[in-house]
PDB file of C-alpha atoms in Angstrom:
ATOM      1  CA  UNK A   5      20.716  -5.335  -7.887  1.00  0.00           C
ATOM      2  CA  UNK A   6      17.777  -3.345  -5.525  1.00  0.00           C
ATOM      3  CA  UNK A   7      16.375  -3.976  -2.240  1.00  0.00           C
ATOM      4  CA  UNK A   8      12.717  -4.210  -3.108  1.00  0.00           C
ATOM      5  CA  UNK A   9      10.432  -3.057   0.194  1.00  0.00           C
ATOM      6  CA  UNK A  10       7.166  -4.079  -0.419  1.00  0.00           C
ATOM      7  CA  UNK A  11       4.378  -2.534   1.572  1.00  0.00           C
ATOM      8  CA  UNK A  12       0.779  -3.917   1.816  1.00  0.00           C
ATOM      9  CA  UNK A  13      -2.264  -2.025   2.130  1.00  0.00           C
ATOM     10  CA  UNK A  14      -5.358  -1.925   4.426  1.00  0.00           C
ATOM     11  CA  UNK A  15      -6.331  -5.106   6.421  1.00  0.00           C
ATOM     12  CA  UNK A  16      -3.311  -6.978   4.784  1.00  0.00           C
ATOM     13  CA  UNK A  17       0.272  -8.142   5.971  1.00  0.00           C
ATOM     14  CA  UNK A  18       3.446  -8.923   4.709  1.00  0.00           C
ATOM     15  CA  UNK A  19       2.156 -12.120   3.805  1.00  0.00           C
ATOM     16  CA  UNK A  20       0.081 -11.330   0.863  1.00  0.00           C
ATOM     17  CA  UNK A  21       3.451 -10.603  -1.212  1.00  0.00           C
ATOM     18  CA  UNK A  22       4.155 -14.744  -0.977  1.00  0.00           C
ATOM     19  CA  UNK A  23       2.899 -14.938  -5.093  1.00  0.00           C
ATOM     20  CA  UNK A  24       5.427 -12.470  -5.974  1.00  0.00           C
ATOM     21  CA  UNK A  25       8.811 -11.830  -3.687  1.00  0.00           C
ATOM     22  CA  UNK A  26      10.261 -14.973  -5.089  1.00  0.00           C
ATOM     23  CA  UNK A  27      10.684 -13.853  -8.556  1.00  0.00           C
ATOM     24  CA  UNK A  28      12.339 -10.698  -7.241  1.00  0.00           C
ATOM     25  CA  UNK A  29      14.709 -12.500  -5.439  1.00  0.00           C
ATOM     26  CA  UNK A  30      14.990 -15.159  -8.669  1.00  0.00           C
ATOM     27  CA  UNK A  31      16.142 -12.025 -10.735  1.00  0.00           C
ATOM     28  CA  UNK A  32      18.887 -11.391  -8.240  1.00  0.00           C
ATOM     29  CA  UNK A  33      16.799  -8.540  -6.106  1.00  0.00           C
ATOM     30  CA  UNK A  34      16.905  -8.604  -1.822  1.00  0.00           C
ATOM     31  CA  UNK A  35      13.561  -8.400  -0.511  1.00  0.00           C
ATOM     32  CA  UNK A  36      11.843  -7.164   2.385  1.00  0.00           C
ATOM     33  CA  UNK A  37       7.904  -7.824   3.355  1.00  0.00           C
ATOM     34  CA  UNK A  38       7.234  -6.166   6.504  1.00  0.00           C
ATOM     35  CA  UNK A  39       3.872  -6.222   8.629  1.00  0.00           C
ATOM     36  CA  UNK A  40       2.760  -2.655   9.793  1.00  0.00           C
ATOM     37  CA  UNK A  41       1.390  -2.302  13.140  1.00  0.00           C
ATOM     38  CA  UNK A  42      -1.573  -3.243  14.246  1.00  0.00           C
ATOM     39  CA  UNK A  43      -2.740  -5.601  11.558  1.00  0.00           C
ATOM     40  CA  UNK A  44      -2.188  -9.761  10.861  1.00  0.00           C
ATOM     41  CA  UNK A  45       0.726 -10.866  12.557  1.00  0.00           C
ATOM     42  CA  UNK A  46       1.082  -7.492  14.328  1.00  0.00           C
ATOM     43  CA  UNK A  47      -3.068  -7.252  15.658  1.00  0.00           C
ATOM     44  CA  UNK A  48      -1.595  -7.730  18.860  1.00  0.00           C
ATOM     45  CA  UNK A  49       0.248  -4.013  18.617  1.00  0.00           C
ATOM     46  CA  UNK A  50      -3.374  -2.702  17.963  1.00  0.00           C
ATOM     47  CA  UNK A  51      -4.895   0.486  19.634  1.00  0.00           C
ATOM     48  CA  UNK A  52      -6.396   3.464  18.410  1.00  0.00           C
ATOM     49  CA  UNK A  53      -3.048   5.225  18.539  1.00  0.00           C
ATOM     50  CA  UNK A  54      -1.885   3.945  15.363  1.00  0.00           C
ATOM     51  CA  UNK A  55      -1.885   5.838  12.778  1.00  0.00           C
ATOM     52  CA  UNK A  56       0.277   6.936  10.089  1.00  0.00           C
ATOM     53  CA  UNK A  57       3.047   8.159  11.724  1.00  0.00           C
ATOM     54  CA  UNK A  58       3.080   5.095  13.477  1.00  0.00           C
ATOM     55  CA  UNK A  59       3.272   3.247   9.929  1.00  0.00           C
ATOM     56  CA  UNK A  60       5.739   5.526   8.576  1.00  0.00           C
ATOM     57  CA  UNK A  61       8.276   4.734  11.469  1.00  0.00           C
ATOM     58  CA  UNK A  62       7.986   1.239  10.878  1.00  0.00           C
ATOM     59  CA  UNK A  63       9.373   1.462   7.643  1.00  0.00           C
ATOM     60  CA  UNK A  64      11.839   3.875   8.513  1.00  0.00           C
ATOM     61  CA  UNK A  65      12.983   2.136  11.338  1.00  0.00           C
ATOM     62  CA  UNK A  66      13.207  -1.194   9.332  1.00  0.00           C
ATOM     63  CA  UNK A  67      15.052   0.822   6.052  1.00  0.00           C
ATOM     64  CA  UNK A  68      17.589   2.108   9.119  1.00  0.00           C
ATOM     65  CA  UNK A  69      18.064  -1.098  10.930  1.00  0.00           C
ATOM     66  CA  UNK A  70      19.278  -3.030   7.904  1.00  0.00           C
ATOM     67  CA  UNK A  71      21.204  -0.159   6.523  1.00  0.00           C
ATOM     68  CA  UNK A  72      19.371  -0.668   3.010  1.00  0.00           C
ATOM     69  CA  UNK A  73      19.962   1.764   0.222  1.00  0.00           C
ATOM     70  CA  UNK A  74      19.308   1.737  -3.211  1.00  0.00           C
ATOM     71  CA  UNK A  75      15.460   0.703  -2.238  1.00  0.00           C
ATOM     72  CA  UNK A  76      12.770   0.605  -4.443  1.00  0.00           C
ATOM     73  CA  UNK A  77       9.912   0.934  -1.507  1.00  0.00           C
ATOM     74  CA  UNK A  78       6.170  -0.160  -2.963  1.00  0.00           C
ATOM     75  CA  UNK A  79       3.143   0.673  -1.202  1.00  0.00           C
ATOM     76  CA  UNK A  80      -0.482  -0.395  -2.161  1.00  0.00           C
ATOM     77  CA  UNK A  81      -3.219   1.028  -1.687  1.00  0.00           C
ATOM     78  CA  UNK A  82      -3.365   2.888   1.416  1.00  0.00           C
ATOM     79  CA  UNK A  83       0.604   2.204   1.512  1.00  0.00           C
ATOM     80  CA  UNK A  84       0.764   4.897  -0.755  1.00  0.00           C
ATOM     81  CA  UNK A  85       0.247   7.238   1.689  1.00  0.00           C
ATOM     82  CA  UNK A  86       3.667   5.633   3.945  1.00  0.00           C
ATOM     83  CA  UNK A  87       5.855   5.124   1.032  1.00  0.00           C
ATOM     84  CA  UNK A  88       5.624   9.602   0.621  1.00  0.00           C
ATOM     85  CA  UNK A  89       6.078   9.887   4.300  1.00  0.00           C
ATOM     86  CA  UNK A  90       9.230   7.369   4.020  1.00  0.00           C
ATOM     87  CA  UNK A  91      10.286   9.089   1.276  1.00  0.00           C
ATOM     88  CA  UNK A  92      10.016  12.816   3.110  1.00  0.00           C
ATOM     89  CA  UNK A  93      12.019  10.949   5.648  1.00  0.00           C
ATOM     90  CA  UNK A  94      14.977   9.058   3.967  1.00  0.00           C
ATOM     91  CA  UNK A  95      15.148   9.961   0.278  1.00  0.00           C
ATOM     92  CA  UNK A  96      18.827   9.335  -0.012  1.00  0.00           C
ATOM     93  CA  UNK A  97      18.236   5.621   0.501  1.00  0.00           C
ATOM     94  CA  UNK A  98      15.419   5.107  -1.919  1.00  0.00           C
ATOM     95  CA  UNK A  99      16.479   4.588  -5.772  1.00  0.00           C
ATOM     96  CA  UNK A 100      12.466   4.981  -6.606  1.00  0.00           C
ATOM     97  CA  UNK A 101       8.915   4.934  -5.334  1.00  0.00           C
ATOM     98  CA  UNK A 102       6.071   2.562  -6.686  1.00  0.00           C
ATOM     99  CA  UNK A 103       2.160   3.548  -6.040  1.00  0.00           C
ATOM    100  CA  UNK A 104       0.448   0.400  -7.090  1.00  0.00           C
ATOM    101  CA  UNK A 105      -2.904   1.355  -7.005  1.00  0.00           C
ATOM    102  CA  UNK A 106      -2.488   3.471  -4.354  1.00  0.00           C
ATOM    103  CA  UNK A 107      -2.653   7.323  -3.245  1.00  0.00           C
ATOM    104  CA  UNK A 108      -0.287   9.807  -4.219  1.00  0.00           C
ATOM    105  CA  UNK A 109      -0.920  12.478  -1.943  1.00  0.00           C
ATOM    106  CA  UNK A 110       0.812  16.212  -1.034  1.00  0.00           C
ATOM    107  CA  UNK A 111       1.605  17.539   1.837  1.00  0.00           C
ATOM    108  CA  UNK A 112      -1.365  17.598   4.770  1.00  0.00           C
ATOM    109  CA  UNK A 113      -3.600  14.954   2.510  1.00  0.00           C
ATOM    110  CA  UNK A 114      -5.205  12.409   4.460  1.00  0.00           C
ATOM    111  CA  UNK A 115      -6.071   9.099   3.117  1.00  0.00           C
ATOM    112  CA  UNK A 116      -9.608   9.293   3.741  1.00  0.00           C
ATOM    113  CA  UNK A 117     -10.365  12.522   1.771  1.00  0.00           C
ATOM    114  CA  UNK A 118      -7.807  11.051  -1.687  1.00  0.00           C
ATOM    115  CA  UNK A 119     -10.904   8.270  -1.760  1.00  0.00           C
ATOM    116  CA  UNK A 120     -14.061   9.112  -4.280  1.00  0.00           C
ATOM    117  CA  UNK A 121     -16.982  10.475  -1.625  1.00  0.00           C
ATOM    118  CA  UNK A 122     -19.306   7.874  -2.130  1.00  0.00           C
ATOM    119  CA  UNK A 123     -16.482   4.845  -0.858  1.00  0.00           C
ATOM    120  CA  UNK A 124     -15.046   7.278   1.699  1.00  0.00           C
ATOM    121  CA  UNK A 125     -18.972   7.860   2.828  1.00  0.00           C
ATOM    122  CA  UNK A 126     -18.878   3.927   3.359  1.00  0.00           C
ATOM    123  CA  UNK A 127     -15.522   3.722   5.011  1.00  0.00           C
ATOM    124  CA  UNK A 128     -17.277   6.482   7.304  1.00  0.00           C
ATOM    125  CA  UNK A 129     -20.138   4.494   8.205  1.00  0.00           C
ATOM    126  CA  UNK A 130     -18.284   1.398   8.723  1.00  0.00           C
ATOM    127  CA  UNK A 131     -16.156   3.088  11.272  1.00  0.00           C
ATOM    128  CA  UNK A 132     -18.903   4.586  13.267  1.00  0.00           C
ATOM    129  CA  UNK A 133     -20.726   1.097  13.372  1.00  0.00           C
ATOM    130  CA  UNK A 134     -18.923  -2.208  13.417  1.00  0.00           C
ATOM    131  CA  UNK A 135     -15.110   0.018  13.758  1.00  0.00           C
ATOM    132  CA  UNK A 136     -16.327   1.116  17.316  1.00  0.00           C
ATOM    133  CA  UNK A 137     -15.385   4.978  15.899  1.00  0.00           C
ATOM    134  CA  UNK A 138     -11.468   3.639  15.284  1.00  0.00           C
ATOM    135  CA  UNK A 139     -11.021   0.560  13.289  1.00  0.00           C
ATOM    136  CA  UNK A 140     -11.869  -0.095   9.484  1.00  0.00           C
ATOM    137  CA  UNK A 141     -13.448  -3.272   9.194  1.00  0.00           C
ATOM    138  CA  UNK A 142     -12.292  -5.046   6.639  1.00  0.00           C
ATOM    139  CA  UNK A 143     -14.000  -4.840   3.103  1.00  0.00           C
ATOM    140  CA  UNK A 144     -15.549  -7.309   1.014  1.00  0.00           C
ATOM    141  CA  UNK A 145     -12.745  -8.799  -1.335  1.00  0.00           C
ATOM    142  CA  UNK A 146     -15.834  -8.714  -4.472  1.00  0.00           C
ATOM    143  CA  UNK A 147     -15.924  -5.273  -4.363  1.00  0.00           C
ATOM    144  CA  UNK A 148     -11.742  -5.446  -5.057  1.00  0.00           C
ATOM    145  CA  UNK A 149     -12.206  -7.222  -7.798  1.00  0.00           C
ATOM    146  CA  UNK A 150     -11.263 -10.931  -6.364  1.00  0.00           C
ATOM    147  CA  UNK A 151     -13.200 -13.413  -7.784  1.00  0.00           C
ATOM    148  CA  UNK A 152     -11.348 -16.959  -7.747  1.00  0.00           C
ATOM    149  CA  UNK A 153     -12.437 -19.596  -5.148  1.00  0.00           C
ATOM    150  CA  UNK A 154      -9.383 -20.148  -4.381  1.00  0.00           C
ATOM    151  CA  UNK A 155      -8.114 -16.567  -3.479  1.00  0.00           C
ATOM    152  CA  UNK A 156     -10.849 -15.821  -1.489  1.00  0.00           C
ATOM    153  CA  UNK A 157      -9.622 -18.520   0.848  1.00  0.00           C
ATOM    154  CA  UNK A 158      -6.477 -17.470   0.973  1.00  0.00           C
ATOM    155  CA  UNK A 159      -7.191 -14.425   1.816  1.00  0.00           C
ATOM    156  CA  UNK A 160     -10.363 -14.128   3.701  1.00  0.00           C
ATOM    157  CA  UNK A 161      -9.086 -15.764   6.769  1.00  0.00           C
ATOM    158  CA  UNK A 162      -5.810 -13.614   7.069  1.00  0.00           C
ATOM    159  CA  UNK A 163      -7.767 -10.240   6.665  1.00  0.00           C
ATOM    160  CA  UNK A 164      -7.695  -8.125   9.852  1.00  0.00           C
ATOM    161  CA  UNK A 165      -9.133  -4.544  11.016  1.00  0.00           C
ATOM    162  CA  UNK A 166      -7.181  -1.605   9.772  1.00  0.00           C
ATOM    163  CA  UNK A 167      -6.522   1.408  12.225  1.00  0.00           C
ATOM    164  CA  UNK A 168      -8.744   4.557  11.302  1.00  0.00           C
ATOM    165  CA  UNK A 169      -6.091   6.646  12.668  1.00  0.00           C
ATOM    166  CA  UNK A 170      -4.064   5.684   9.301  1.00  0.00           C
ATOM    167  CA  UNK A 171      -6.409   6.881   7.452  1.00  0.00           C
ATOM    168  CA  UNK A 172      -7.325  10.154   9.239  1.00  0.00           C
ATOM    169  CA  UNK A 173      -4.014  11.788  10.295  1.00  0.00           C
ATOM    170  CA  UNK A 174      -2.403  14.117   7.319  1.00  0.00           C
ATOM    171  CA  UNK A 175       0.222  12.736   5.436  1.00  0.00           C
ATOM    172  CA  UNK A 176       3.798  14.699   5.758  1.00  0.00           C
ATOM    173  CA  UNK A 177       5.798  14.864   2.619  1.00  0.00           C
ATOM    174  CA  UNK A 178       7.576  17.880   0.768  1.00  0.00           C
ATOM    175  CA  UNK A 179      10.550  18.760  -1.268  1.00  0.00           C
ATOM    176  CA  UNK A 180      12.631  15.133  -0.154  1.00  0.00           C
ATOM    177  CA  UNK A 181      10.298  12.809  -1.123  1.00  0.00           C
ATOM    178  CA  UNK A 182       9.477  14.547  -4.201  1.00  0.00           C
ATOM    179  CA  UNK A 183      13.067  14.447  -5.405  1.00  0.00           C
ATOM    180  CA  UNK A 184      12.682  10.377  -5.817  1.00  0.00           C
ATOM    181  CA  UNK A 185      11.392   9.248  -8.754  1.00  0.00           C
ATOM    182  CA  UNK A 186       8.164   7.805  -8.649  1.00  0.00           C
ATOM    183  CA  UNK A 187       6.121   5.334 -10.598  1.00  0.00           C
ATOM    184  CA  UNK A 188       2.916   4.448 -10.574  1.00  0.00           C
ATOM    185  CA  UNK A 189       1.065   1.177 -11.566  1.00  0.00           C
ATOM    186  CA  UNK A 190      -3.041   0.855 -11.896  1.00  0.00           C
ATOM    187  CA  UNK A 191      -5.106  -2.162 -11.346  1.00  0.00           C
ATOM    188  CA  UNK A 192      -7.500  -1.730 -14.277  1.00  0.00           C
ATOM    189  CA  UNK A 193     -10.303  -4.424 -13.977  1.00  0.00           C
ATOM    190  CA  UNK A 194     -11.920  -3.463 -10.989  1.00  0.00           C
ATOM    191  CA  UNK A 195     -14.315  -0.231  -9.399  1.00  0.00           C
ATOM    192  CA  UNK A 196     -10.574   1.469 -10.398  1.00  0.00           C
ATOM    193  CA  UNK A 197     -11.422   3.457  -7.238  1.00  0.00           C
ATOM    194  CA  UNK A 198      -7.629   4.795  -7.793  1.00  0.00           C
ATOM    195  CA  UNK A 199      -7.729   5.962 -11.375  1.00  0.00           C
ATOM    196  CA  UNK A 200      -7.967  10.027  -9.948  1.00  0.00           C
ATOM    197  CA  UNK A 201      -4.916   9.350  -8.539  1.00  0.00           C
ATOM    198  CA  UNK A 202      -3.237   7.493 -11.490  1.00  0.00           C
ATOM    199  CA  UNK A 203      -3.985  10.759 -13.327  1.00  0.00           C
ATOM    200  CA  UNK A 204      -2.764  12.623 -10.149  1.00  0.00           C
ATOM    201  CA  UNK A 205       0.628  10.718 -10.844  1.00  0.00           C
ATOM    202  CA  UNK A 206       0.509  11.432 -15.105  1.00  0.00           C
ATOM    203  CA  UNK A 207       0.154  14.956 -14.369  1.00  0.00           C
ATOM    204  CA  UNK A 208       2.925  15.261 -12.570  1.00  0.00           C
ATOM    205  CA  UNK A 209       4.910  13.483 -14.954  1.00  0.00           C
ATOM    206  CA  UNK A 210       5.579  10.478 -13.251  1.00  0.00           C
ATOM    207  CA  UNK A 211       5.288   6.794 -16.019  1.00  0.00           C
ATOM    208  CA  UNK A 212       2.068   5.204 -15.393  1.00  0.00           C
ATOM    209  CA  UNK A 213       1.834   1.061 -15.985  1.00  0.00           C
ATOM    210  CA  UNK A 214      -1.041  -0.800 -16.083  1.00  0.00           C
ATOM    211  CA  UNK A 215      -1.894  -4.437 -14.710  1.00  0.00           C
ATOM    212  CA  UNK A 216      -5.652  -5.809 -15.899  1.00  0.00           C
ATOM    213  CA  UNK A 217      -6.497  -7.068 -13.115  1.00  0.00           C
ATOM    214  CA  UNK A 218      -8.508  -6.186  -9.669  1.00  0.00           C
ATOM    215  CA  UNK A 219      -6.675  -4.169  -6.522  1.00  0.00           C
ATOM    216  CA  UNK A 220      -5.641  -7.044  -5.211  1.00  0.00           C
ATOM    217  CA  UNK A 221      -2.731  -7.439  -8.321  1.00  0.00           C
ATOM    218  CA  UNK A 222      -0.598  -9.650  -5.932  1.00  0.00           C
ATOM    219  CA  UNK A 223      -2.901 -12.312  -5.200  1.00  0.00           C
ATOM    220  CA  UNK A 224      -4.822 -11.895  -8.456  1.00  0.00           C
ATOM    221  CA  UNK A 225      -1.643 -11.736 -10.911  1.00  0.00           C
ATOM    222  CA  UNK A 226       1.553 -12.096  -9.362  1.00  0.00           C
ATOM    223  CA  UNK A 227       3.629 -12.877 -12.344  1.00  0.00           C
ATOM    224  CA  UNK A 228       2.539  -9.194 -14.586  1.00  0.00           C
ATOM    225  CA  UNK A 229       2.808  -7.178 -11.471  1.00  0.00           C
ATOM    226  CA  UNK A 230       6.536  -8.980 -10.072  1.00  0.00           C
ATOM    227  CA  UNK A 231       7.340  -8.332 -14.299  1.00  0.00           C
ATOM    228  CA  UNK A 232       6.358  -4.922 -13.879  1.00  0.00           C
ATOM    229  CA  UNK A 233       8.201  -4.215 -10.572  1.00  0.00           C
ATOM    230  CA  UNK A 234      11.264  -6.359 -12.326  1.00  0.00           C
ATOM    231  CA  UNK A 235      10.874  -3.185 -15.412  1.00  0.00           C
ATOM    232  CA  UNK A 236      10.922  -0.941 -12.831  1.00  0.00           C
ATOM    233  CA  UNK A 237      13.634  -1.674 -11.509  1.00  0.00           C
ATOM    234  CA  UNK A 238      15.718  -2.076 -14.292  1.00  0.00           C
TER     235      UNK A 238
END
């Protein structure tokens, strides 16, 4: 069996995995949910010094602490972006590497500049304006393709400013994370504001799943994306 790290993305926590770390552990799998700093449960850890380093080292530190290896470490969305730093960092502890709907960047990328120009252009102006010049205030869930009553309430209230920082500093990743395999899974009915970097992740050979459903695949459908993971790690 794998240790399944599962990392959420912008505005998020370690809560929004809820729908779909039970039937991981149901097939037999140990999982781990972490918060990252800065955000829900962690807001408190907030200041403009956290960035992606900062993210990175959580994971590491939490992948050390436990003394977990054969991990299959999934990032979303903006995760992306940690789980290659992670993987730069401790690639002999990782069995794979899952980008669901997320960036797959090289070395030196920043998150901000993977993003099409016309959403980083808003993530720009939101900064400047309601971020006070370092937070991301959090985006409207429509525009992520959530669209049930019900998850909107779930998740609406839980949301919290995301660090800019994250999003700014370059990502560090070379010949060690690239020797993990990788896998990548994209959210189809939605803006599919990650499909450049689905074909980013085809062209460098890596299998490519999809899930129809918006970005928000484990609120929106928990049991295809936990099936998916489940394939993944078999």
């Amino acid at each position: 069996m794998s240790t399944f790290v599962l990392l959420h993305g912008a505005w998020h926590g370690g809560w929004v995995w809820q729908r779909v770390a039970p039937a991981l552990r149901a097939a037999g799998h140990e999982v781990y949910a972490p918060t990252l700093t800065g955000v829900s449960d962690r807001a408190h850890l907030l200041s403009p010094s956290v960035g992606l380093s900062t993210h990175t080292e959580d994971v590491v530190s939490l992948i050390e602490a436990h003394d977990l290896t054969d991990v299959v470490l999934v990032g979303h969305s903006y995760a992306g972006q940690v789980v290659a730093g992670v993987a730069e960092r401790v690639p002999d502890r990782l069995r794979t590497r899952v980008h669901l709907d997320a960036f797959v960047p090289d070395d030196g990328d920043a998150a901000i500049d993977l993003l099409p120009e016309t959403v980083a252009g808003h993530y720009r102006e939101s900064v400047s304006g309601p971020g006070f010049g370092w937070l991301i205030p959090v985006r409207s869930l429509a525009k992520l393709g959530v669209t049930e009553q019900a998850d909107l309430d779930w998740l609406t209230p839980r949301l919290t400013p995301h660090p800019w920082l994250t999003y700014t500093e370059p990502v560090r990743c070379g010949a060690a994370a690239a020797s993990v395999p990788a896998v990548f899974v994209e959210c189809t009915d939605w803006m599919r504001v990650f499909r450049p970097q689905a074909e980013r992740a085809a062209d460098r050979g890596w299998p490519v799943h999809h899930v129809a459903t918006g970005h928000e695949a484990m609120v929106t459908a928990p049991a295809a994306l936990a099936d998916t993971l489940l394939s993944v790690a078999a």
